[in-house]
Short mmCIF file of C-alpha atoms in Angstrom, two decimals:
data_model
loop_
_atom_site.label_atom_id
_atom_site.label_comp_id
_atom_site.label_asym_id
_atom_site.label_seq_id
_atom_site.Cartn_x
_atom_site.Cartn_y
_atom_site.Cartn_z
CA UNK G 179 -3.30 16.69 -7.09
CA UNK G 180 -6.32 13.82 -7.18
CA UNK G 181 -5.27 11.50 -9.00
CA UNK G 182 -2.23 10.35 -7.75
CA UNK G 183 -0.11 7.37 -7.18
CA UNK G 184 2.54 6.68 -5.11
CA UNK G 185 4.99 3.50 -5.38
CA UNK G 186 7.44 2.23 -2.81
CA UNK G 187 9.82 -0.77 -2.57
CA UNK G 188 9.95 -3.28 0.98
CA UNK G 189 11.93 -6.14 1.58
CA UNK G 190 11.28 -8.83 3.49
CA UNK G 191 12.03 -9.03 7.38
CA UNK G 192 12.33 -12.41 7.68
CA UNK G 193 14.86 -15.33 6.41
CA UNK G 194 13.08 -17.08 3.87
CA UNK G 195 9.59 -15.40 3.93
CA UNK G 196 8.13 -16.92 0.64
CA UNK G 197 4.20 -14.08 2.13
CA UNK G 198 3.88 -10.49 2.08
CA UNK G 199 0.60 -9.32 3.58
CA UNK G 200 -0.84 -5.83 2.46
CA UNK G 201 -2.85 -4.33 4.96
CA UNK G 202 -4.27 -0.62 3.78
CA UNK G 203 -5.33 1.75 6.47
CA UNK G 204 -7.08 4.95 7.32
CA UNK G 205 -5.80 7.41 10.08
CA UNK G 206 -3.55 9.81 11.25
CA UNK G 207 -1.71 7.25 13.64
CA UNK G 208 1.58 5.85 12.35
CA UNK G 209 0.36 2.76 14.81
CA UNK G 210 -1.24 0.41 12.81
CA UNK G 211 -4.13 -0.72 14.99
CA UNK G 212 -4.93 2.93 15.93
CA UNK G 213 -6.22 3.79 12.06
CA UNK G 214 -9.10 1.89 10.58
CA UNK G 215 -8.98 -0.71 8.30
CA UNK G 216 -10.19 -0.54 4.33
CA UNK G 217 -8.87 -3.93 3.17
CA UNK G 218 -6.04 -6.40 3.11
CA UNK G 219 -4.01 -9.15 1.26
CA UNK G 220 -1.24 -11.81 0.44
CA UNK G 221 1.77 -11.83 -2.17
CA UNK G 222 2.33 -14.96 -2.05
CA UNK G 223 5.15 -17.34 -3.38
CA UNK G 224 7.97 -15.15 -2.87
CA UNK G 225 11.52 -16.37 -3.46
CA UNK G 226 13.45 -17.67 -0.44
CA UNK G 227 16.76 -15.92 0.80
CA UNK G 228 17.73 -14.25 3.44
CA UNK G 229 14.96 -11.05 5.07
CA UNK G 230 15.88 -7.98 2.54
CA UNK G 231 16.33 -10.62 -0.63
CA UNK G 232 13.09 -10.01 -1.83
CA UNK G 233 12.34 -6.67 -3.39
CA UNK G 234 8.12 -5.51 -2.72
CA UNK G 235 7.40 -3.05 -4.84
CA UNK G 236 3.63 -1.59 -3.57
CA UNK G 237 1.86 1.76 -5.77
CA UNK G 238 -1.05 3.05 -4.41
CA UNK G 239 -3.32 4.74 -7.13
CA UNK G 240 -6.34 7.55 -6.15
CA UNK G 241 -8.59 7.81 -8.78
CA UNK G 242 -10.74 10.34 -9.58
CA UNK G 243 -13.97 8.70 -8.49
CA UNK G 244 -12.13 7.80 -4.30
CA UNK G 245 -11.26 4.50 -5.98
CA UNK G 246 -7.88 3.63 -4.72
CA UNK G 247 -6.36 0.78 -6.32
CA UNK G 248 -3.60 -1.39 -4.12
CA UNK G 249 -0.39 -3.23 -5.59
CA UNK G 250 1.92 -5.51 -4.73
CA UNK G 251 4.59 -6.77 -6.69
CA UNK G 252 7.70 -9.15 -5.79
CA UNK G 253 10.35 -7.42 -8.15
CA UNK G 254 12.30 -10.52 -8.93
CA UNK G 255 9.08 -12.51 -10.21
CA UNK G 256 6.68 -9.82 -11.20
CA UNK G 257 4.42 -11.87 -9.45
CA UNK G 258 1.30 -8.98 -8.34
CA UNK G 259 -0.95 -9.01 -6.39
CA UNK G 260 -3.68 -6.27 -5.37
CA UNK G 261 -7.02 -4.65 -4.19
CA UNK G 262 -9.65 -2.30 -4.84
CA UNK G 263 -10.98 -0.39 -2.46
CA UNK G 264 -13.41 2.28 -2.81
CA UNK G 265 -13.05 5.16 0.10
CA UNK G 266 -16.37 7.66 -1.48
CA UNK G 267 -18.63 7.97 1.03
CA UNK G 268 -17.66 10.30 4.13
CA UNK G 269 -15.13 11.80 2.76
CA UNK G 270 -15.06 15.42 2.04
CA UNK G 271 -12.55 17.02 -0.13
CA UNK G 272 -10.82 18.24 2.94
CA UNK G 273 -10.23 15.05 4.52
CA UNK G 274 -9.29 13.80 0.56
CA UNK G 275 -6.60 16.56 0.98
CA UNK G 276 -5.38 15.52 4.87
CA UNK G 277 -5.02 12.18 3.01
CA UNK G 278 -3.02 12.96 -0.03
CA UNK G 279 -0.47 15.79 2.42
CA UNK G 280 -0.07 12.27 4.09
CA UNK G 281 0.53 10.40 1.59
CA UNK G 282 3.23 12.99 0.39
CA UNK G 283 4.51 12.72 3.81
CA UNK G 284 4.78 9.49 4.13
CA UNK G 285 5.83 8.51 0.50
CA UNK G 286 7.92 12.09 -0.27
CA UNK G 287 5.89 13.04 -3.06
#
């Protein structure tokens, strides 16, 4: 049901990685390039360390007005960055239900 909120923790993929790019896309494909890009942002100044050391929580919040808020937070420092995307404009109730089902399958909701 909407409103909905889901979070997932990711870790860095490379040694000494200090920046994470968060890309927000909409679509059915598991391949990022096959989906429609909605926005992106950077979370910077992550603590240096071996890959997998820095943990970043990414939270998606979808409200009843079709506003999607995405926030990435470095769990060690509390530093956060985010973006707001307006999904209204063509999404039917059925499409919103499909997005919710996809979200549940990806994040175990």
